[in-house]
CSV table of C-alpha atoms and ligand atoms in Angstrom, one decimal:
chain,number,residue,atom,x,y,z
A,1,MET,CA,0.2,0.0,0.2
A,2,GLN,CA,0.9,3.5,-0.9
A,3,VAL,CA,0.2,6.7,0.4
A,4,TRP,CA,0.1,9.7,-2.7
A,5,LYS,CA,-1.2,13.1,-1.5
A,6,PHE,CA,-2.2,15.9,-4.2
A,7,GLY,CA,-1.8,19.5,-3.3
A,8,GLY,CA,-4.1,22.2,-4.5
A,9,THR,CA,-2.7,23.3,-7.6
A,10,SER,CA,-2.3,19.5,-8.6
A,11,VAL,CA,-6.3,18.9,-8.3
A,12,GLY,CA,-7.0,22.8,-9.0
A,13,LYS,CA,-7.9,22.5,-12.5
A,14,PRO,CA,-10.1,20.1,-14.5
A,15,GLU,CA,-7.7,18.7,-16.7
A,16,ARG,CA,-5.6,18.7,-13.9
A,17,MET,CA,-7.8,16.1,-11.9
A,18,LYS,CA,-7.6,13.8,-14.8
A,19,SER,CA,-3.9,13.6,-15.3
A,20,ILE,CA,-3.6,12.6,-11.5
A,21,ARG,CA,-6.5,9.6,-12.5
A,22,ASN,CA,-3.0,8.8,-15.3
A,23,LEU,CA,-0.4,8.7,-13.1
A,24,VAL,CA,-2.8,6.9,-9.9
A,25,THR,CA,-3.7,5.0,-12.4
A,26,ALA,CA,0.0,4.5,-14.2
A,27,ASP,CA,1.0,2.2,-11.0
A,28,ALA,CA,-0.5,-1.2,-10.4
A,29,GLY,CA,-0.5,-0.9,-6.8
A,30,LYS,CA,-2.7,0.0,-4.1
A,31,LYS,CA,-3.2,3.2,-3.1
A,32,VAL,CA,-5.2,5.7,-0.7
A,33,VAL,CA,-5.0,9.3,-2.7
A,34,VAL,CA,-5.0,11.6,-0.2
A,35,LEU,CA,-6.0,15.1,-1.5
A,36,SER,CA,-6.7,18.9,-0.7
A,37,ALA,CA,-9.1,21.5,-2.1
A,38,LEU,CA,-9.3,23.0,-5.6
A,39,SER,CA,-6.1,25.4,-4.8
A,40,GLY,CA,-8.2,28.8,-4.1
A,41,SER,CA,-11.0,26.9,-2.2
A,42,THR,CA,-9.8,27.2,1.6
A,43,ASN,CA,-9.5,30.8,1.2
A,44,ALA,CA,-12.3,31.5,-0.3
A,45,LEU,CA,-14.5,29.0,2.3
A,46,LEU,CA,-12.2,30.7,4.8
A,47,SER,CA,-13.1,34.6,3.4
A,48,ILE,CA,-16.7,33.5,3.4
A,49,GLY,CA,-17.0,32.5,6.9
A,50,GLU,CA,-15.2,35.9,8.0
A,51,SER,CA,-17.9,37.7,6.4
A,52,LEU,CA,-20.0,35.7,8.0
A,53,MET,CA,-18.1,35.8,11.8
A,54,ARG,CA,-18.9,40.4,11.0
A,55,ALA,CA,-22.2,38.8,10.6
A,56,ASN,CA,-22.5,40.3,7.2
A,57,LYS,CA,-24.4,37.9,5.3
A,58,GLU,CA,-24.5,39.6,2.2
A,59,GLU,CA,-21.0,40.1,1.5
A,60,ALA,CA,-20.7,36.5,2.0
A,61,THR,CA,-23.7,35.3,-0.3
A,62,LEU,CA,-21.6,37.4,-3.3
A,63,LYS,CA,-18.1,35.2,-2.3
A,64,ILE,CA,-20.4,32.0,-2.3
A,65,ASP,CA,-22.1,32.8,-5.5
A,66,GLU,CA,-18.3,33.2,-6.7
A,67,LEU,CA,-17.1,30.2,-6.1
A,68,LEU,CA,-20.3,28.0,-6.8
A,69,ALA,CA,-20.1,29.7,-10.5
A,70,HIS,CA,-16.6,28.3,-10.2
A,71,TYR,CA,-17.6,24.9,-9.6
A,72,GLU,CA,-19.7,24.9,-11.6
A,73,GLN,CA,-17.8,25.3,-14.4
A,74,PHE,CA,-15.0,22.5,-13.2
A,75,VAL,CA,-17.7,19.7,-13.2
A,76,HIS,CA,-18.6,20.8,-17.0
A,77,ALA,CA,-15.3,20.1,-18.1
A,78,LEU,CA,-14.6,16.9,-16.2
A,79,PHE,CA,-17.0,14.8,-16.6
A,80,ALA,CA,-17.3,12.9,-20.4
A,81,SER,CA,-20.8,11.2,-20.1
A,82,GLU,CA,-24.1,13.0,-18.5
A,83,GLU,CA,-24.5,10.7,-16.0
A,84,GLY,CA,-21.0,11.5,-15.1
A,85,LEU,CA,-22.0,15.0,-15.8
A,86,LYS,CA,-25.2,15.0,-13.3
A,87,SER,CA,-23.3,13.5,-11.1
A,88,GLY,CA,-20.9,15.8,-10.1
A,89,LYS,CA,-23.9,18.7,-10.0
A,90,THR,CA,-25.2,16.5,-8.0
A,91,ILE,CA,-22.8,16.4,-5.5
A,92,VAL,CA,-21.8,20.5,-6.3
A,93,ALA,CA,-25.6,21.1,-5.7
A,94,ASN,CA,-25.2,19.1,-2.1
A,95,GLU,CA,-22.5,20.6,-0.7
A,96,PHE,CA,-23.6,24.2,-1.7
A,97,ASN,CA,-26.8,23.8,0.0
A,98,PHE,CA,-24.9,22.9,3.2
A,99,ILE,CA,-23.0,26.2,3.0
A,100,ARG,CA,-25.2,28.1,2.1
A,101,SER,CA,-27.7,26.4,5.6
A,102,LEU,CA,-24.7,27.7,7.6
A,103,ALA,CA,-24.8,31.3,6.0
A,104,ASN,CA,-28.1,31.1,7.2
A,105,LEU,CA,-27.3,30.2,10.8
A,106,ASN,CA,-28.0,33.2,12.9
A,107,HIS,CA,-25.5,33.1,15.4
A,108,TYR,CA,-22.2,32.1,12.9
A,109,ASN,CA,-19.5,30.7,15.0
A,110,GLN,CA,-15.7,29.3,15.1
A,111,LYS,CA,-17.6,25.6,15.2
A,112,HIS,CA,-19.8,26.6,11.7
A,113,ASP,CA,-16.3,27.8,10.8
A,114,LYS,CA,-14.3,24.8,10.8
A,115,GLN,CA,-17.4,23.0,8.9
A,116,MET,CA,-17.2,26.1,6.4
A,117,VAL,CA,-13.2,25.5,5.8
A,118,ALA,CA,-13.9,21.3,6.2
A,119,GLN,CA,-15.8,21.6,1.8
A,120,GLY,CA,-13.0,21.8,0.1
A,121,GLU,CA,-11.4,18.8,1.1
A,122,ILE,CA,-14.9,16.8,0.8
A,123,MET,CA,-16.0,18.3,-2.3
A,124,SER,CA,-12.6,17.9,-4.4
A,125,THR,CA,-12.9,14.0,-3.0
A,126,GLN,CA,-16.4,13.4,-4.0
A,127,LEU,CA,-15.5,14.9,-7.7
A,128,PHE,CA,-12.3,13.1,-8.0
A,129,THR,CA,-14.4,9.6,-6.5
A,130,ALA,CA,-17.1,9.9,-9.0
A,131,TYR,CA,-14.3,10.8,-11.7
A,132,MET,CA,-12.6,7.9,-11.7
A,133,LYS,CA,-15.8,5.7,-11.7
A,134,GLU,CA,-16.9,7.3,-14.4
A,135,GLN,CA,-14.3,5.9,-15.8
A,136,GLY,CA,-14.3,2.8,-15.1
A,137,GLU,CA,-11.5,2.8,-12.3
A,138,SER,CA,-11.9,0.4,-9.2
A,139,VAL,CA,-12.5,4.1,-6.0
A,140,ALA,CA,-13.8,4.3,-3.4
A,141,LEU,CA,-14.0,7.6,-1.5
A,142,ILE,CA,-13.0,6.5,2.6
A,143,SER,CA,-14.3,9.7,5.3
A,144,ALA,CA,-11.5,11.1,6.8
A,145,LEU,CA,-14.0,12.2,9.9
A,146,ASP,CA,-14.2,8.3,9.9
A,147,PHE,CA,-10.8,7.6,11.4
A,148,MET,CA,-8.8,11.2,11.2
A,149,ARG,CA,-9.0,12.5,15.2
A,150,ILE,CA,-7.0,14.8,17.4
A,151,ASP,CA,-6.8,15.9,20.7
A,152,VAL,CA,-8.0,18.9,22.8
A,153,ASP,CA,-4.1,19.8,22.6
A,154,GLY,CA,-5.2,19.5,18.9
A,155,GLU,CA,-2.7,16.8,18.3
A,156,PRO,CA,-2.9,13.7,16.6
A,157,GLU,CA,-4.1,10.3,18.6
A,158,LEU,CA,-2.1,7.9,16.5
A,159,ALA,CA,-3.7,4.5,17.7
A,160,VAL,CA,-7.1,5.5,17.4
A,161,ILE,CA,-6.2,7.1,14.3
A,162,ALA,CA,-4.5,3.8,12.8
A,163,GLU,CA,-7.3,1.4,14.6
A,164,LYS,CA,-10.0,3.3,12.8
A,165,LEU,CA,-8.1,3.6,10.1
A,166,LYS,CA,-7.5,-0.3,9.1
A,167,GLU,CA,-11.5,-0.7,10.3
A,168,VAL,CA,-12.2,1.7,7.0
A,169,VAL,CA,-9.2,-0.1,5.2
A,170,ASP,CA,-10.3,-3.4,5.2
A,171,LYS,CA,-14.1,-3.0,4.4
A,172,GLN,CA,-12.7,-1.9,1.0
A,173,ALA,CA,-10.1,-4.5,0.2
A,174,ASP,CA,-11.5,-5.0,-3.2
A,175,LYS,CA,-10.9,-1.7,-4.1
A,176,GLN,CA,-7.8,-0.3,-5.6
A,177,ILE,CA,-7.9,2.9,-5.4
A,178,LEU,CA,-9.0,5.0,-2.4
A,179,VAL,CA,-9.2,8.5,-2.2
A,180,THR,CA,-10.0,10.6,1.0
A,181,GLN,CA,-9.5,14.2,2.4
A,182,GLY,CA,-5.9,15.6,4.1
A,183,PHE,CA,-6.5,18.5,6.3
A,184,ILE,CA,-9.9,17.9,7.9
A,185,CYS,CA,-10.1,15.6,11.3
A,186,ARG,CA,-12.9,14.9,14.4
A,187,ASN,CA,-12.1,16.8,17.3
A,188,PRO,CA,-12.5,15.5,20.6
A,189,ARG,CA,-16.2,17.4,20.5
A,190,ASN,CA,-16.5,14.7,17.6
A,191,GLU,CA,-17.1,18.3,16.0
A,192,ILE,CA,-15.2,18.5,12.4
A,193,ASP,CA,-11.9,19.8,13.3
A,194,ASN,CA,-8.2,20.5,11.5
A,195,LEU,CA,-5.1,20.4,11.2
A,196,LYS,CA,-4.4,24.0,10.1
A,197,ARG,CA,-3.2,25.0,6.7
A,198,GLY,CA,-1.3,22.5,4.6
A,199,GLY,CA,-2.4,20.4,6.9
A,200,SER,CA,-2.8,17.7,4.2
A,201,ASP,CA,0.7,16.5,4.0
A,202,TYR,CA,0.5,15.8,7.4
A,203,SER,CA,-2.7,13.7,7.4
A,204,ALA,CA,-1.0,11.5,3.9
A,205,SER,CA,1.7,11.5,6.6
A,206,LEU,CA,-0.5,9.7,9.3
A,207,ILE,CA,-2.0,8.1,7.7
A,208,GLY,CA,0.5,6.6,5.8
A,209,GLY,CA,2.0,6.3,9.7
A,210,ALA,CA,-1.3,4.8,10.6
A,211,LEU,CA,-1.2,1.9,7.5
A,212,GLU,CA,2.8,1.3,8.0
A,213,ALA,CA,2.8,2.3,4.2
A,214,GLU,CA,5.3,1.5,2.1
A,215,GLU,CA,5.8,5.0,0.9
A,216,ILE,CA,3.7,8.0,1.1
A,217,GLN,CA,4.4,10.2,-2.1
A,218,ILE,CA,3.7,13.8,-1.6
A,219,TRP,CA,2.0,15.1,-5.1
A,220,THR,CA,3.1,19.2,-5.8
A,221,ASP,CA,3.7,22.1,-8.4
A,222,ILE,CA,7.8,21.7,-7.7
A,223,ASP,CA,10.0,18.9,-8.5
A,224,GLY,CA,11.1,18.2,-4.9
A,225,MET,CA,12.3,19.6,-2.1
A,226,HIS,CA,15.0,23.1,-3.2
A,227,ASN,CA,18.0,24.0,-1.5
A,228,ASN,CA,16.7,27.7,-0.3
A,229,ASP,CA,12.8,29.3,-0.6
A,230,PRO,CA,12.1,29.7,-4.7
A,231,ARG,CA,9.2,32.0,-3.6
A,232,VAL,CA,12.4,34.8,-2.7
A,233,VAL,CA,15.7,33.6,-3.8
A,234,LYS,CA,17.0,33.4,-7.9
A,235,ARG,CA,18.7,29.6,-8.1
A,236,THR,CA,17.8,27.3,-6.4
A,237,PHE,CA,17.8,24.1,-7.3
A,238,PRO,CA,16.1,20.6,-6.3
A,239,VAL,CA,18.0,18.4,-3.4
A,240,ARG,CA,17.5,14.6,-4.3
A,241,GLU,CA,18.2,12.8,-1.0
A,242,LEU,CA,17.7,14.7,2.7
A,243,LEU,CA,17.3,12.4,5.8
A,244,PHE,CA,14.0,12.2,8.6
A,245,GLU,CA,16.1,15.0,10.6
A,246,GLU,CA,16.8,17.0,7.7
A,247,ALA,CA,13.3,16.9,6.2
A,248,ALA,CA,11.6,17.2,9.4
A,249,GLU,CA,13.8,20.8,10.3
A,250,LEU,CA,13.0,22.4,6.8
A,251,ALA,CA,9.0,22.0,7.0
A,252,TYR,CA,9.4,23.4,10.6
A,253,PHE,CA,11.4,25.8,10.2
A,254,GLY,CA,9.5,27.7,7.0
A,255,ALA,CA,9.7,25.1,4.1
A,256,LYS,CA,6.0,25.6,2.9
A,257,ILE,CA,6.2,23.1,0.5
A,258,LEU,CA,5.9,20.0,3.9
A,259,HIS,CA,3.0,21.2,6.2
A,260,PRO,CA,5.6,21.7,9.9
A,261,SER,CA,4.8,18.4,11.7
A,262,THR,CA,4.3,16.3,8.3
A,263,ILE,CA,7.9,14.7,9.0
A,264,THR,CA,7.2,13.1,12.5
A,265,PRO,CA,4.3,9.9,12.2
A,266,ALA,CA,6.0,8.8,9.1
A,267,LYS,CA,10.0,8.7,11.1
A,268,LEU,CA,8.3,7.3,13.6
A,269,LYS,CA,7.3,4.1,11.5
A,270,GLY,CA,10.2,4.5,8.2
A,271,VAL,CA,8.2,5.1,6.0
A,272,PRO,CA,9.5,6.9,3.1
A,273,VAL,CA,8.7,10.0,1.9
A,274,ARG,CA,9.0,11.4,-2.1
A,275,LEU,CA,8.5,15.0,-2.8
A,276,LYS,CA,7.0,14.3,-7.0
A,277,ASN,CA,5.9,17.0,-9.3
A,278,THR,CA,2.6,17.0,-10.6
A,279,MET,CA,3.4,19.4,-13.6
A,280,ASP,CA,6.3,16.7,-14.4
A,281,PRO,CA,5.8,13.3,-12.8
A,282,GLU,CA,9.4,12.1,-14.4
A,283,ALA,CA,11.3,14.6,-12.8
A,284,PRO,CA,13.1,12.3,-9.3
A,285,GLY,CA,11.6,14.2,-7.3
A,286,THR,CA,13.2,14.4,-3.3
A,287,VAL,CA,13.0,11.2,-1.2
A,288,ILE,CA,13.6,11.4,2.6
A,289,THR,CA,13.9,8.9,4.5
A,290,SER,CA,16.9,7.4,7.5
A,291,LYS,CA,19.7,7.0,5.5
A,292,ILE,CA,21.0,8.4,2.2
A,293,SER,CA,24.2,8.3,0.2
A,294,ASN,CA,24.7,12.0,-0.3
A,295,GLN,CA,26.7,13.3,2.3
A,296,VAL,CA,27.0,17.0,1.3
A,297,GLU,CA,28.4,19.1,4.1
A,298,ILE,CA,25.3,21.5,3.6
A,299,LYS,CA,21.6,20.9,2.2
A,300,ALA,CA,19.3,23.7,2.4
A,301,ILE,CA,18.1,26.4,4.6
A,302,ALA,CA,14.4,27.9,5.1
A,303,ALA,CA,13.6,30.5,6.6
A,304,LYS,CA,10.1,30.7,9.5
A,305,ASP,CA,8.5,34.4,9.6
A,306,ASN,CA,6.3,36.1,12.5
A,307,ILE,CA,8.9,35.4,15.4
A,308,THR,CA,8.9,37.5,18.6
A,309,ALA,CA,11.8,36.9,20.5
A,310,ILE,CA,11.7,37.3,23.9
A,311,TYR,CA,14.8,38.4,26.4
A,312,ILE,CA,15.0,37.6,29.6
A,313,HIS,CA,17.0,38.8,33.4
A,314,SER,CA,17.2,36.9,36.5
A,315,MET,CA,17.3,39.2,38.6
A,316,ARG,CA,19.6,37.0,41.1
A,317,MET,CA,21.9,34.8,38.2
A,318,LEU,CA,20.7,32.8,35.6
A,319,ASN,CA,22.1,29.8,37.2
A,320,ALA,CA,20.6,29.8,40.3
A,321,TYR,CA,18.9,26.3,40.3
A,322,GLY,CA,15.8,26.2,38.8
A,323,PHE,CA,15.5,29.6,36.6
A,324,LEU,CA,15.4,27.6,33.3
A,325,ARG,CA,12.4,26.0,34.5
A,326,ARG,CA,11.1,28.2,36.4
A,327,VAL,CA,11.2,30.9,32.8
A,328,PHE,CA,9.5,27.0,31.0
A,329,ASP,CA,7.0,26.6,33.5
A,330,VAL,CA,5.3,29.7,31.7
A,331,PHE,CA,5.5,28.5,28.2
A,332,GLU,CA,4.3,25.1,29.2
A,333,LYS,CA,1.6,27.5,31.1
A,334,HIS,CA,0.7,29.1,28.2
A,335,LYS,CA,0.4,25.7,25.7
A,336,THR,CA,3.4,27.8,23.9
A,337,PRO,CA,6.3,26.8,22.3
A,338,VAL,CA,9.8,27.9,22.1
A,339,ASP,CA,11.3,27.6,19.0
A,340,MET,CA,15.5,28.8,19.7
A,341,ILE,CA,17.4,29.5,23.0
A,342,THR,CA,19.9,31.2,23.9
A,343,THR,CA,21.4,31.6,27.4
A,344,SER,CA,24.6,33.6,29.2
A,345,GLU,CA,25.2,34.3,32.9
A,346,VAL,CA,23.0,35.9,34.0
A,347,SER,CA,20.1,36.1,30.6
A,348,VAL,CA,18.3,34.0,28.4
A,349,ALA,CA,16.3,34.4,24.8
A,350,MET,CA,13.8,32.5,23.7
A,351,THR,CA,11.9,32.9,20.5
A,352,ILE,CA,8.3,31.4,19.7
A,353,ASP,CA,6.0,31.6,17.2
A,354,ASN,CA,2.8,31.8,18.5
A,355,SER,CA,2.1,35.4,20.6
A,356,GLU,CA,-1.5,34.5,21.2
A,357,ARG,CA,0.0,34.5,25.0
A,358,LEU,CA,2.8,36.7,25.0
A,359,ASP,CA,0.9,39.3,27.5
A,360,ALA,CA,0.1,36.4,29.9
A,361,ILE,CA,4.2,35.0,29.2
A,362,SER,CA,5.4,38.3,30.0
A,363,ALA,CA,3.5,38.7,33.0
A,364,ASP,CA,4.0,35.6,34.8
A,365,LEU,CA,7.9,36.1,33.8
A,366,LYS,CA,8.1,39.2,35.4
A,367,GLN,CA,7.0,37.6,38.8
A,368,PHE,CA,10.3,37.0,39.3
A,369,ALA,CA,12.7,38.2,35.9
A,370,GLU,CA,13.3,41.6,34.3
A,371,LEU,CA,12.1,41.5,30.9
A,372,GLU,CA,14.0,43.6,27.9
A,373,GLU,CA,11.8,45.0,25.8
A,374,HIS,CA,10.4,42.6,22.7
A,375,ASP,CA,11.6,41.7,19.5
A,376,ARG,CA,9.0,40.8,17.3
A,377,ASN,CA,8.3,40.7,13.7
A,378,GLN,CA,11.5,38.7,13.2
A,379,SER,CA,12.3,35.5,10.9
A,380,ILE,CA,15.0,32.1,12.3
A,381,ILE,CA,17.1,30.9,9.0
A,382,CYS,CA,17.6,27.7,9.0
A,383,ILE,CA,20.5,26.1,8.0
A,384,VAL,CA,20.5,22.1,7.4
A,385,GLY,CA,23.3,19.8,6.6
A,386,ASN,CA,26.1,16.9,8.6
A,387,PHE,CA,26.9,19.6,10.8
A,388,LEU,CA,29.0,16.1,12.6
A,389,ALA,CA,30.6,17.8,15.6
A,390,ASP,CA,34.1,18.0,15.3
A,391,LYS,CA,34.2,19.2,12.0
A,392,ALA,CA,35.5,23.0,11.7
A,393,GLY,CA,35.2,25.8,9.9
A,394,ILE,CA,31.7,25.7,8.5
A,395,ALA,CA,30.0,28.2,11.7
A,396,ILE,CA,32.4,30.5,9.9
A,397,ARG,CA,31.0,29.8,6.6
A,398,ILE,CA,27.7,30.8,7.1
A,399,LEU,CA,28.5,34.2,9.6
A,400,GLU,CA,31.0,35.1,6.7
A,401,ALA,CA,28.2,34.8,3.6
A,402,VAL,CA,26.1,37.3,6.4
A,403,LYS,CA,28.5,39.7,7.8
A,404,HIS,CA,27.3,42.4,6.5
A,405,ILE,CA,23.2,41.2,7.6
A,406,PRO,CA,22.7,42.3,12.1
A,407,ILE,CA,22.5,39.1,13.4
A,408,ARG,CA,19.8,38.3,16.8
A,409,MET,CA,20.6,35.0,18.2
A,410,ILE,CA,22.8,32.2,16.5
A,411,SER,CA,21.4,28.6,17.9
A,412,TYR,CA,24.4,26.0,17.1
A,413,GLY,CA,25.4,22.8,18.3
A,414,ALA,CA,21.8,21.3,19.4
A,415,SER,CA,21.0,18.9,16.6
A,416,GLU,CA,24.1,18.4,14.2
A,417,HIS,CA,21.4,19.1,11.3
A,418,ASN,CA,20.6,22.9,11.9
A,419,ILE,CA,22.3,25.9,12.8
A,420,SER,CA,20.0,29.4,12.9
A,421,LEU,CA,19.8,32.4,13.2
A,422,LEU,CA,17.6,35.2,14.4
A,423,VAL,CA,17.3,38.4,11.8
A,424,ASP,CA,15.1,41.1,11.6
A,425,SER,CA,12.6,40.1,8.5
A,426,LYS,CA,13.4,42.9,7.3
A,427,HIS,CA,16.8,41.6,6.3
A,428,LYS,CA,15.3,37.7,5.4
A,429,ASN,CA,15.5,38.3,1.8
A,430,GLU,CA,19.3,39.8,1.5
A,431,ALA,CA,20.0,37.0,4.1
A,432,LEU,CA,18.9,34.4,2.4
A,433,GLU,CA,20.4,35.4,-0.8
A,434,ALA,CA,23.2,35.7,0.6
A,435,LEU,CA,23.3,32.0,2.3
A,436,ASN,CA,22.9,30.9,-1.1
A,437,GLU,CA,24.9,32.5,-3.0
A,438,ASN,CA,28.0,31.4,-0.9
A,439,LEU,CA,27.5,28.3,0.5
A,440,PHE,CA,26.4,26.3,-2.6
A,441,ASP,CA,28.5,25.0,-5.6
A,442,PHE,CA,26.2,25.8,-8.2
A,443,ASP,CA,27.7,23.8,-10.2
A,444,GLN,CA,27.2,20.4,-9.0
A,445,PRO,CA,24.1,20.4,-7.8
B,501,ADP,P1,0.6,22.2,-1.9
B,501,ADP,O1,-1.0,22.9,-2.8
B,501,ADP,O2,0.7,21.1,-3.4
B,501,ADP,O3,0.0,21.3,-0.8
B,501,ADP,P2,2.4,24.4,-1.7
B,501,ADP,O4,2.4,25.6,-1.8
B,501,ADP,O5,1.8,24.0,-0.2
B,501,ADP,O6,1.7,22.9,-2.4
B,501,ADP,O7,3.3,24.4,-1.6
B,501,ADP,C1,4.7,23.4,-3.0
B,501,ADP,C2,4.8,25.5,-2.8
B,501,ADP,O8,6.1,25.6,-2.1
B,501,ADP,C3,5.9,25.8,-3.7
B,501,ADP,O9,5.4,26.1,-5.1
B,501,ADP,C4,7.2,26.9,-3.5
B,501,ADP,O10,6.8,28.0,-3.9
B,501,ADP,C5,6.8,26.5,-1.7
B,501,ADP,N1,8.5,26.1,-1.4
B,501,ADP,C6,8.7,27.4,-0.6
B,501,ADP,N2,9.9,26.9,0.2
B,501,ADP,C7,10.5,25.1,-0.9
B,501,ADP,C8,11.3,24.6,-0.4
B,501,ADP,N3,12.7,24.7,0.3
B,501,ADP,N4,11.1,23.1,-1.8
B,501,ADP,C9,10.3,23.6,-3.0
B,501,ADP,N5,9.1,24.5,-2.6
B,501,ADP,C10,9.2,25.6,-1.8
B,502,LIG,N1,-7.1,23.3,1.6
B,502,LIG,C1,-6.1,23.3,2.8
B,502,LIG,C2,-5.0,24.6,2.7
B,502,LIG,O1,-5.6,25.2,2.1
B,502,LIG,C3,-5.0,22.1,3.2
B,502,LIG,C4,-4.0,21.9,2.2
B,502,LIG,O2,-4.1,22.0,0.7
B,502,LIG,O3,-3.0,20.7,2.3
B,502,LIG,O4,-4.2,24.6,4.1
B,503,MG,MG1,0.7,22.7,1.0
């Protein structure tokens, strides 16, 4: 069994959906096919929800009409037969009736908003399954809402997912292709919820881990993980092989090609993850495993924005017993993960990417420490590779490349795979470009 996930751009046009059928059927093995919403749909649904949150039904209705027109065109171009077209039209009509019923509620709330945004994946998977059936393929739709669960902290419940998924899959043993939704899940209140933006990658990995699949393939619009952010940096190239640890660092620290948590479930079960390009299926892409042949020192760079740096001074001595524990207790209490940390004798600096609870965190820290003003709008630049502890010269190469840019923090030595720098976001693009030009050998990518 393999798990193949197709992102928004890979299903966003009728001809792309048709080519996905060719891809998944060209290869004989059984597959779970995980789909995102058609590109633009999740944003459109969130925008409808946002109008409804402001109780602006008129605006929401206009947006719903516009989205409906898009889906109507889509089904006309997708199906070949009268019967197929009828099934597509029924799917769209039913889901848009539901969307309109949400829009007509008197008190539209967060719970309804989660139902709203789920419609993107619910429609894409129904349409693809109907199209596959029209084409005579052996296919069944399995609902992610029947197996994908998160706990109160929004974390996936691995054991529950594995148990429920196996039940669902066993019932469809005679089918070659099982289609399911990425992104959506149920929470402990049994309500519809989701795995956050870009979460379909995470769904695919959770499913691949739960089924102990042969391989998880993430199909997107680029030929694998590039050595740097192709949206920012001019000259980038695909990295052919990555270790789980390296890919996890890159995803966590901002490589948008993967949801930040994607690698964990695959790594846990040792399932290889392959990144492939729907627009160029022959391209080798990137393979992510626990063992690689290519021992390049510096592999790739990623950057994560919206970081806040917090500077904490001990009123006595930092190394007094228990000071750091008290600091971490505060972050734990507010369920806020810390990304980077550096210490001196009397101070500690740390970064967070979720500043929702920042005021409460600051108030608690002030009970026993002095705080400097926080630095907002910072970016973590994460350089990933094989930085074995006894190797000399890597730090100097990195710092030399960015010597013209003010560096707020440096994190080195915690992992053999990651060196991180904190810079003001206004310097991020320049830093990424400078690192790119200085750290990679473009003659031998
Ligand atoms: P999908 O809709 O298939 O999930 P995404 O837009 O989420 O696709 O992810 C693919 C995009 O990620 C690429 O088009 C690219 O612009 C962006 N990206 C950012 N960093 C990287 C990187 N290091 N390597 C490859 N793509 C990256
Ligand atoms: N459709 C969701 C999003 O746009 C999930 C995904 O595409 O991975 O965030
Ligand atoms: Mg994505």
